Coordinates of C-alpha atoms in Angstrom, one line a residue:
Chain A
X1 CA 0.0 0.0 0.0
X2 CA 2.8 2.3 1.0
X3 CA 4.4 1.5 -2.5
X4 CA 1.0 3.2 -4.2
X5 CA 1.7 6.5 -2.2
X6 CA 4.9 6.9 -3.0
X7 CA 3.7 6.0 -7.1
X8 CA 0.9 8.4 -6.8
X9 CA 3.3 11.0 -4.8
X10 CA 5.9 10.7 -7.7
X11 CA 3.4 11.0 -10.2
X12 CA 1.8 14.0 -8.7
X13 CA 5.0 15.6 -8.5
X14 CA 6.2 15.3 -12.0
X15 CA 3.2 17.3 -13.4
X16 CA 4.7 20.1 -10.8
X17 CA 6.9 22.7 -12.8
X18 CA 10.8 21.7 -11.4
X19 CA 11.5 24.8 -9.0
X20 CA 8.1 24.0 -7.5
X21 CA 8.6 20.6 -7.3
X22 CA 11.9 20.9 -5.7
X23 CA 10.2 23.8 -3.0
X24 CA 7.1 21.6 -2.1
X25 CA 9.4 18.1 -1.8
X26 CA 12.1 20.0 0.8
X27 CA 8.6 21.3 2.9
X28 CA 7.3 18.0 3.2
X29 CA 10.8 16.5 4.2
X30 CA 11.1 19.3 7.0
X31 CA 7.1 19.4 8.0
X32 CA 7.7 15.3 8.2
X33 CA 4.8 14.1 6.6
X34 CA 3.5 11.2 5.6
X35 CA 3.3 9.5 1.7
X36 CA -0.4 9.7 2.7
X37 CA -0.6 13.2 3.8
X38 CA 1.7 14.4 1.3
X39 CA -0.6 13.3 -1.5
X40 CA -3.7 14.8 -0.2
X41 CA -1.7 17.9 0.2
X42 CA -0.3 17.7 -3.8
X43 CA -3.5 16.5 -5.0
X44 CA -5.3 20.0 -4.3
X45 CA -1.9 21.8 -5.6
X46 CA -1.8 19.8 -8.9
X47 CA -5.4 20.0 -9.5
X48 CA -5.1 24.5 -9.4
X49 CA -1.9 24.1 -11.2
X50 CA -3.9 21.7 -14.4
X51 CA -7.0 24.4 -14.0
X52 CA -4.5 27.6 -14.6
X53 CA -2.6 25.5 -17.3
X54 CA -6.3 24.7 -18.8
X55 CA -7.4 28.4 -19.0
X56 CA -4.1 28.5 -21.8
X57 CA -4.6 27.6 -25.7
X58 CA -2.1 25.2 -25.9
X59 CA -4.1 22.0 -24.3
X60 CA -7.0 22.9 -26.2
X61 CA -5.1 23.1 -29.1
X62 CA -3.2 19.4 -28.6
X63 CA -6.8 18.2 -27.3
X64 CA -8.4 19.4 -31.1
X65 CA -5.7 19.3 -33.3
X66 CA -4.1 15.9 -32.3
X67 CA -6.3 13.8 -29.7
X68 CA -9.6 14.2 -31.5
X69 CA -8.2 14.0 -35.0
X70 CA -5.5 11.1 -34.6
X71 CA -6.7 8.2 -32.2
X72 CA -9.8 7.4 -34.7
X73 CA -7.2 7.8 -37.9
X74 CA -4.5 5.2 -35.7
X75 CA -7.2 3.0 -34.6
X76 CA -8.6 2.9 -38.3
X77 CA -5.0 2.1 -39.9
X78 CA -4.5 -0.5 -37.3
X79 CA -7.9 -2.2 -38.0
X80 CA -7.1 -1.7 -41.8
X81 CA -3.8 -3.6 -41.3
X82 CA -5.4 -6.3 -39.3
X83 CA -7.9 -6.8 -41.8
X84 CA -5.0 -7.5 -44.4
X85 CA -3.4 -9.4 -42.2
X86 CA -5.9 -12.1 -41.0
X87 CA -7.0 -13.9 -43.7
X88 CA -3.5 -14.6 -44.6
X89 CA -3.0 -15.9 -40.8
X90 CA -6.2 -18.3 -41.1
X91 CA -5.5 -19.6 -44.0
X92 CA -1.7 -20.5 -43.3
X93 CA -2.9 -21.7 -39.7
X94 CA -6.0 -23.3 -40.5
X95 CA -5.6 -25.1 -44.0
X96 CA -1.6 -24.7 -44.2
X97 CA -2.0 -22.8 -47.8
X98 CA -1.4 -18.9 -49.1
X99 CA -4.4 -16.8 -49.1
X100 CA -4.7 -15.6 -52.8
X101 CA -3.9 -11.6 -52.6
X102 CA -2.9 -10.9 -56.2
X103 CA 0.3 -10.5 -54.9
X104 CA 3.7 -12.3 -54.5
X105 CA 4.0 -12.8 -50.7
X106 CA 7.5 -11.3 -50.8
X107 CA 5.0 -8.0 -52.5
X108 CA 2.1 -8.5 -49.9
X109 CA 4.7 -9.0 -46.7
X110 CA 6.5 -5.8 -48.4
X111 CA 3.3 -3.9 -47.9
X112 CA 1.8 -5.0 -44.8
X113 CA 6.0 -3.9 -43.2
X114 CA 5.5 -0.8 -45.0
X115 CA 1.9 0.2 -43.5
X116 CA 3.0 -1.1 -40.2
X117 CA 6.4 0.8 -40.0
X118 CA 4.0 3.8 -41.2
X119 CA 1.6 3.2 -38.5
X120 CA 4.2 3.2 -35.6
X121 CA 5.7 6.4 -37.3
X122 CA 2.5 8.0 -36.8
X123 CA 2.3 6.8 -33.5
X124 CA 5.5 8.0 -32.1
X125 CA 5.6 11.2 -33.7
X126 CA 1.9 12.0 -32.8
X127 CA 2.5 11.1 -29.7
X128 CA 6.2 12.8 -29.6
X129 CA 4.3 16.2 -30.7
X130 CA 1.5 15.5 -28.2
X131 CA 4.3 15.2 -25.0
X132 CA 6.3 18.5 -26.7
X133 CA 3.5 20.5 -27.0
X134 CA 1.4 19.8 -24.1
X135 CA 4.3 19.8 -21.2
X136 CA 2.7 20.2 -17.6
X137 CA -0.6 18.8 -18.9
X138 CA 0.8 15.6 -20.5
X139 CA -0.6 13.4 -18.0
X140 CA -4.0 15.0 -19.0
X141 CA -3.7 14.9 -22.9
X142 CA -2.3 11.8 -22.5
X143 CA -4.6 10.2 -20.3
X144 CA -7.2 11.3 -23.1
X145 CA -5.1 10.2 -25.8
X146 CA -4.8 6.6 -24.7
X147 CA -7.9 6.3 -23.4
X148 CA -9.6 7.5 -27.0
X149 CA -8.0 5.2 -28.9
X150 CA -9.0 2.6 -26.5
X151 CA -12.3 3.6 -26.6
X152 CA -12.4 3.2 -30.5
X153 CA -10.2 -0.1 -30.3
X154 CA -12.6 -1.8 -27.5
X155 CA -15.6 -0.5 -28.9
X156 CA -16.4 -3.2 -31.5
X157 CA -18.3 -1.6 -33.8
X158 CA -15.8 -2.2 -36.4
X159 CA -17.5 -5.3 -38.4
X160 CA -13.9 -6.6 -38.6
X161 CA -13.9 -6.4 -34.6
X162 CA -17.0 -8.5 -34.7
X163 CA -15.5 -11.4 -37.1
X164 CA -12.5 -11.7 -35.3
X165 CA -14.3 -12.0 -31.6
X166 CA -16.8 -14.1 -33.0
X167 CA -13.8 -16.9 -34.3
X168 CA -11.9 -16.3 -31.1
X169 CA -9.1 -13.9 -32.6
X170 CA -9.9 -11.3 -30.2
X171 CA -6.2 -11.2 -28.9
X172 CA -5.1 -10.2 -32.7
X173 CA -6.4 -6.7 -32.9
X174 CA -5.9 -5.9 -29.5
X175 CA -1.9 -7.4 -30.0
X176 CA -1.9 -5.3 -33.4
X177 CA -3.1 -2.2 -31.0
X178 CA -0.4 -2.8 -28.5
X179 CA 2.6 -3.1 -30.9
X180 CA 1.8 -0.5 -33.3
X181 CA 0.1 1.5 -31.4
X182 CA 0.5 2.0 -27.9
X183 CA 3.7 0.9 -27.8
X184 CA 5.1 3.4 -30.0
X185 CA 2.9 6.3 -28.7
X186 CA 4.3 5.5 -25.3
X187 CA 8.0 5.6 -26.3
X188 CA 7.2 8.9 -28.2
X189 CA 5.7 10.6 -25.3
X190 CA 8.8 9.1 -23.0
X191 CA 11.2 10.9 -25.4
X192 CA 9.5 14.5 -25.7
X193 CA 10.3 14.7 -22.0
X194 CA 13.8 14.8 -23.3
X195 CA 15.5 18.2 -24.3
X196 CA 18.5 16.6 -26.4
X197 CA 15.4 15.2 -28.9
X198 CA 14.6 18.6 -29.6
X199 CA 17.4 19.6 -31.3
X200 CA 17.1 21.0 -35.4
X201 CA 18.9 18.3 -37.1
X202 CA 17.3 15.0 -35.3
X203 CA 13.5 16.6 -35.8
X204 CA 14.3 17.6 -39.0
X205 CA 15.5 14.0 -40.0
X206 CA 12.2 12.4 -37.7
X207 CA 10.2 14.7 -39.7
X208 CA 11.9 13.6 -43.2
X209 CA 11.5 9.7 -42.1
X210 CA 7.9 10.6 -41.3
X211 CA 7.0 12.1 -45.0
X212 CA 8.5 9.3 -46.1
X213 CA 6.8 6.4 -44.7
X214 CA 3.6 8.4 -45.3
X215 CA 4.4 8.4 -49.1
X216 CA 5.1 4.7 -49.3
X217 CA 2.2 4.2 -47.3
X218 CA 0.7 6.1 -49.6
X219 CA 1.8 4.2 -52.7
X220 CA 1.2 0.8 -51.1
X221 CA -3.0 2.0 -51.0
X222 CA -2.8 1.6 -54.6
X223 CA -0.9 -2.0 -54.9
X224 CA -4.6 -3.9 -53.8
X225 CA -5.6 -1.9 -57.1
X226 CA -3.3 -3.1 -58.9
X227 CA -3.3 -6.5 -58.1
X228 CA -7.2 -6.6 -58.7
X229 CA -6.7 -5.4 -62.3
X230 CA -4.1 -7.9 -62.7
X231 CA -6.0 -10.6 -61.4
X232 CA -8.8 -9.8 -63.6
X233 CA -6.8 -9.7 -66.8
X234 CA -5.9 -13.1 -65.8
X235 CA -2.7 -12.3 -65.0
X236 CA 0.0 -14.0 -62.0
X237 CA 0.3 -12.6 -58.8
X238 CA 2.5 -9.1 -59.3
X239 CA 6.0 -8.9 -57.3
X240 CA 7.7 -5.9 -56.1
X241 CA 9.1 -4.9 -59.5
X242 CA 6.1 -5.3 -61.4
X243 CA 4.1 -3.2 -58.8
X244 CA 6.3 -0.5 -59.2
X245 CA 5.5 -0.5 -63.0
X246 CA 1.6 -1.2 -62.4
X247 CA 0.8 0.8 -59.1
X248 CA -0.3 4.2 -59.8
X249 CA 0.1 6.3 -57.1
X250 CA -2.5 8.8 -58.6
X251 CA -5.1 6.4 -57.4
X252 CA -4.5 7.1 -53.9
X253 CA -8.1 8.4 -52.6
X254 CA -8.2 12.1 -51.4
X255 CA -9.5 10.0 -48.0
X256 CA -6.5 8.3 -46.9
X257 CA -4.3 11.7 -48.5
X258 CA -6.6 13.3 -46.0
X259 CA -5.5 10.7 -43.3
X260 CA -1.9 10.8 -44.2
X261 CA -1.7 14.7 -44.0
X262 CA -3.7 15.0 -40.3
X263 CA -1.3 11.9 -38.9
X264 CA 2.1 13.9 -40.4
X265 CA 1.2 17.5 -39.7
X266 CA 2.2 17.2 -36.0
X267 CA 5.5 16.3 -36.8
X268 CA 5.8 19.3 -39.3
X269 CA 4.6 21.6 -36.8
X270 CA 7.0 20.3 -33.9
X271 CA 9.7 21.1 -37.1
X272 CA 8.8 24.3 -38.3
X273 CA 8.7 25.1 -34.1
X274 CA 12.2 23.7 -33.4
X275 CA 13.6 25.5 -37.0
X276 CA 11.9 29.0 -35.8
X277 CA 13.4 28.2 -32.3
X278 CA 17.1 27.3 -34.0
X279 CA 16.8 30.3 -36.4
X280 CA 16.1 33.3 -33.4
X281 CA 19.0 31.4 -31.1
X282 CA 21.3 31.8 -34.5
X283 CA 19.8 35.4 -35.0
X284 CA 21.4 36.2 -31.4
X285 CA 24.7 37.7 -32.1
X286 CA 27.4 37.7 -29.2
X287 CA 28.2 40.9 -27.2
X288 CA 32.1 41.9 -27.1
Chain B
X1 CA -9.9 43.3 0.3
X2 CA -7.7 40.7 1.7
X3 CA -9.3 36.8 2.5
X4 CA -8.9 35.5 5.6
X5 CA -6.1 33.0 4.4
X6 CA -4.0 35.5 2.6
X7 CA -4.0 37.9 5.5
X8 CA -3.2 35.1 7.7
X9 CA 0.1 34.1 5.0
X10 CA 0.9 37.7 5.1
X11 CA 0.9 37.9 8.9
X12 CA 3.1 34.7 9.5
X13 CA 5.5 35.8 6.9
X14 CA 6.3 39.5 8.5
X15 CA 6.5 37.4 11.5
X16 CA 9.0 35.1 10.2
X17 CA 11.2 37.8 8.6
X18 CA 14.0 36.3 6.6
X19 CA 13.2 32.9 7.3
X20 CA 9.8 32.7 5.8
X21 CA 9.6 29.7 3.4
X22 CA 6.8 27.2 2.9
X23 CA 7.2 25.2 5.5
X24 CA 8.1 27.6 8.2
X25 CA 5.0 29.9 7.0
X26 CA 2.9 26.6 7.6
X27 CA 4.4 26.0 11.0
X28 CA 2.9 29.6 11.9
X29 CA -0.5 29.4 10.5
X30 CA -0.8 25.9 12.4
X31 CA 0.7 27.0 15.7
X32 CA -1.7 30.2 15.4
X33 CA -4.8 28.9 14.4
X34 CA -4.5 25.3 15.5
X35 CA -5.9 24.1 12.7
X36 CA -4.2 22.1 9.2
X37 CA -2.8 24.0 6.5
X38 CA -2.7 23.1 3.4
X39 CA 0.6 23.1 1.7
X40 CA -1.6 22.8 -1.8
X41 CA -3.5 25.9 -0.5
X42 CA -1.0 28.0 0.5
X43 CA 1.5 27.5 -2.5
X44 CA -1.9 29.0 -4.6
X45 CA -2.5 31.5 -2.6
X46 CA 1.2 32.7 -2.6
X47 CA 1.2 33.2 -6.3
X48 CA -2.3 35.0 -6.3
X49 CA -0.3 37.6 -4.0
X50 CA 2.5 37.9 -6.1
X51 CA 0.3 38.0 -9.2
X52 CA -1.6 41.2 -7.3
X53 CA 2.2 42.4 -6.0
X54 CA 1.9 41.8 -2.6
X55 CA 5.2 39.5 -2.4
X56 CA 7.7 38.4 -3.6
X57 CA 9.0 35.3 -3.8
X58 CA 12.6 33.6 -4.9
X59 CA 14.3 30.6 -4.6
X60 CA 16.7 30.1 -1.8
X61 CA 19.5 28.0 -0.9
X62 CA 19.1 24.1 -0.4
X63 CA 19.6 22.8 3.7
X64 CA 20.4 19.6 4.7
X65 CA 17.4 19.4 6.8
X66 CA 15.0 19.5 3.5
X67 CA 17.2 16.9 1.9
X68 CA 19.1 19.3 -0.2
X69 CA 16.5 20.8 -1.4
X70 CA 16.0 24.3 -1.9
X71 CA 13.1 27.1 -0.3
X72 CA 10.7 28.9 -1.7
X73 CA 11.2 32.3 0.2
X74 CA 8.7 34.7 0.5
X75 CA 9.1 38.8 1.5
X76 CA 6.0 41.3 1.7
X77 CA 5.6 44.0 -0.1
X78 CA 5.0 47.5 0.5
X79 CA 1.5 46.7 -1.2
X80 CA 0.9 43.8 1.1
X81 CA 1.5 45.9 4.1
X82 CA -0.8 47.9 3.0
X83 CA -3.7 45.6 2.1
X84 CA -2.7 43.7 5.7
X85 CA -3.3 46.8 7.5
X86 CA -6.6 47.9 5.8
X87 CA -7.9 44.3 6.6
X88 CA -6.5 44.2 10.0
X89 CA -8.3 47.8 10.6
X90 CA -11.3 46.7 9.2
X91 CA -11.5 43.4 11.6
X92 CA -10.5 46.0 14.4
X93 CA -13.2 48.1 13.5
X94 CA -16.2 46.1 13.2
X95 CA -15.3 43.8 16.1
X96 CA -15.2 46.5 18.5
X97 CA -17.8 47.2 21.5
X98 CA -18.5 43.0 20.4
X99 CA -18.6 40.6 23.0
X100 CA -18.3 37.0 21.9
X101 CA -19.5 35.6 25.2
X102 CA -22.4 33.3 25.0
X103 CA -25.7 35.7 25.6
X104 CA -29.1 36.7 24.7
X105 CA -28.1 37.9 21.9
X106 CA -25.9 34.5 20.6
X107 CA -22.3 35.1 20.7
X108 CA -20.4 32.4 20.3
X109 CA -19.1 30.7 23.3

């Protein structure tokens, strides 16, 4: 029991700014109080401290332009990617054959890496941007962040949801949530508490890596296309090289461009913050 | 006008001069009023009173004794002399010629 004071204690503490923190700890040290009593004492503190914070724009602005816009977009992809993934798993399970795609399976594994390497991108650097911009309210915007997107991935409305509980596969989106998902968005909130990551070159080259694996996510959208016009002609299932003759990248739906612009823009704006911050600290000539 | 708590904050900090920090201005309000306070309550209410200019407050050295941590230190103002004294005049005022003895009238015993 003791241990969950001292958690909750720790916990209330780091939403504290760090002078503050360091100013309330030394009281409770000299005014000898206990783990209990020093976190009904911090509990009051944080909660004035999050209701100032709240009256700012920033939290609205994380709470609108990333919570509300991303965990239904992440929870979507991740569906999307089970979806492609599970037949493929049955049918090699099941009945020990290939699950016809249209596509070579070096092709089809190609794709499914690509959209979940995408995925995780988003992940991390939506959740990287969330921790950056949100500081002292992190635990907050967080909280709702996680708590969204497991909202939408619990809620089974999702007729793929339904399939998959129905034949006992329940685990699969859930493990699908957890490793492209959560797990990511955790490291990338973990790492915007960390100064050295916010440094011009590294977010510049995050940011690149980000625009990247949206446009190959982008271009793997139009390979199921591809393969059905193939497969129609009559034709074998397409490998790697013959997708990048026959996928046309113009076919990608203004939908998922939509998707793929709302799930990158965080990272630009943490860039084009970090290059405006690099630029004025260049601008500052020294005195002498 | 001054609240109760902030006069009371005000108060135990002229008292303690120099050494009024967090702790030691808790310390005072309990010892006067016999009654908890708050270390959540009174950090909020110390930066209302330096939002309004009524104090100041720094950060001191670290002390053994707080685990090397450092104070918050906290100094009125001219401003929160000022309010003190109006509040304590007012309380002065309107209290006198009262008797809080229990009577007819229902003081408070």
């Amino acid at each position: 029991m003791s241990r969950l004071w001292v958690s909750l204690r720790d916990v209330l503490l780091r939403s504290l700014d760090p002078a503050e923190r360091e100013a309330v700890s030394g009281d409770f040290v000299e005014l000898a109080m206990t783990d209990r009593q020093v976190v009904r004492s911090l509990v009051g503190l944080v909660m004035r401290r999050q209701l100032k914070l709240w009256r700012e724009w920033s939290p609205w602005f994380v709470l609108v332009a990333i919570v509300i816009p991303v965990c239904p977009l992440l929870e979507t992809l991740c569906n999307q990617l089970g979806h492609g993934i599970w037949p493929t798993l049955v049918m090699w399970l099941h009945h020990g054959g290939a699950y016809r795609t249209g596509l070579s399976p070096p092709a089809f594994w190609s794709g499914f890496s690509i959209r979940a390497v995408a995925l995780s991108t988003w992940s991390w650097t939506c959740a990287f941007a969330l921790g950056t911009l949100s500081r002292r309210t992190i635990w907050v915007t967080g909280g709702l962040f996680f708590g969204l997107y497991l909202a939408f991935a619990i809620g089974a409305v999702h007729p793929f949801h339904r399939i998959v509980w129905y034949a006992g596969w329940s685990w699969l989106p859930l493990l699908m949530s957890f490793l492209f998902v959560l797990l990511p968005a955790g490291c990338g909130i973990r790492e915007s508490n960390k100064p050295q990551n916010m440094k011009f070159p590294g977010v510049f080259f995050l940011a690149l890596w980000t625009v990247t694996m949206a446009v190959l996510a982008l271009w793997t959208r139009t390979w199921d296309q591809a393969a059905m016009d193939n497969w129609s002609r009559g034709g074998p299932a397409l490998t790697l090289l013959q997708l990048a003759h026959y996928a046309d990248p113009r076919k990608v739906g203004p939908i998922f461009l939509l998707t793929a612009a709302v799930l990158t823009a965080p990272m630009i704006y943490v860039l084009a913050k970090v290059y405006l911050q690099h630029a004025s600290d260049r601008a500052v000539i020294p005195q002498g | 006008m001054l609240g109760e708590f902030e006069y009371l904050i005000l108060a135990a900090t002229v008292r303690l001069g120099d050494d009024a920090y967090g702790a030691a201005i808790v310390q005072e309000i309990e010892s006067a009023t016999r009654q908890k306070c708050s270390i959540g309550g009174l950090y909020t209410t110390l930066d209302r009173l330096e939002a309004k200019g009524m104090i100041k407050t720094w950060m001191g050295n670290p002390t053994p004794e707080r685990g090397g941590r450092s104070k918050r230190m906290v100094r009125v103002l001219a401003k929160g002399i000022e309010a003190a004294t109006a509040f304590y005049e007012a309380v002065s005022t309107v209290s006198r010629g009262t008797s809080w003895q229990a009577g007819p009238a229902g003081g408070r015993k």
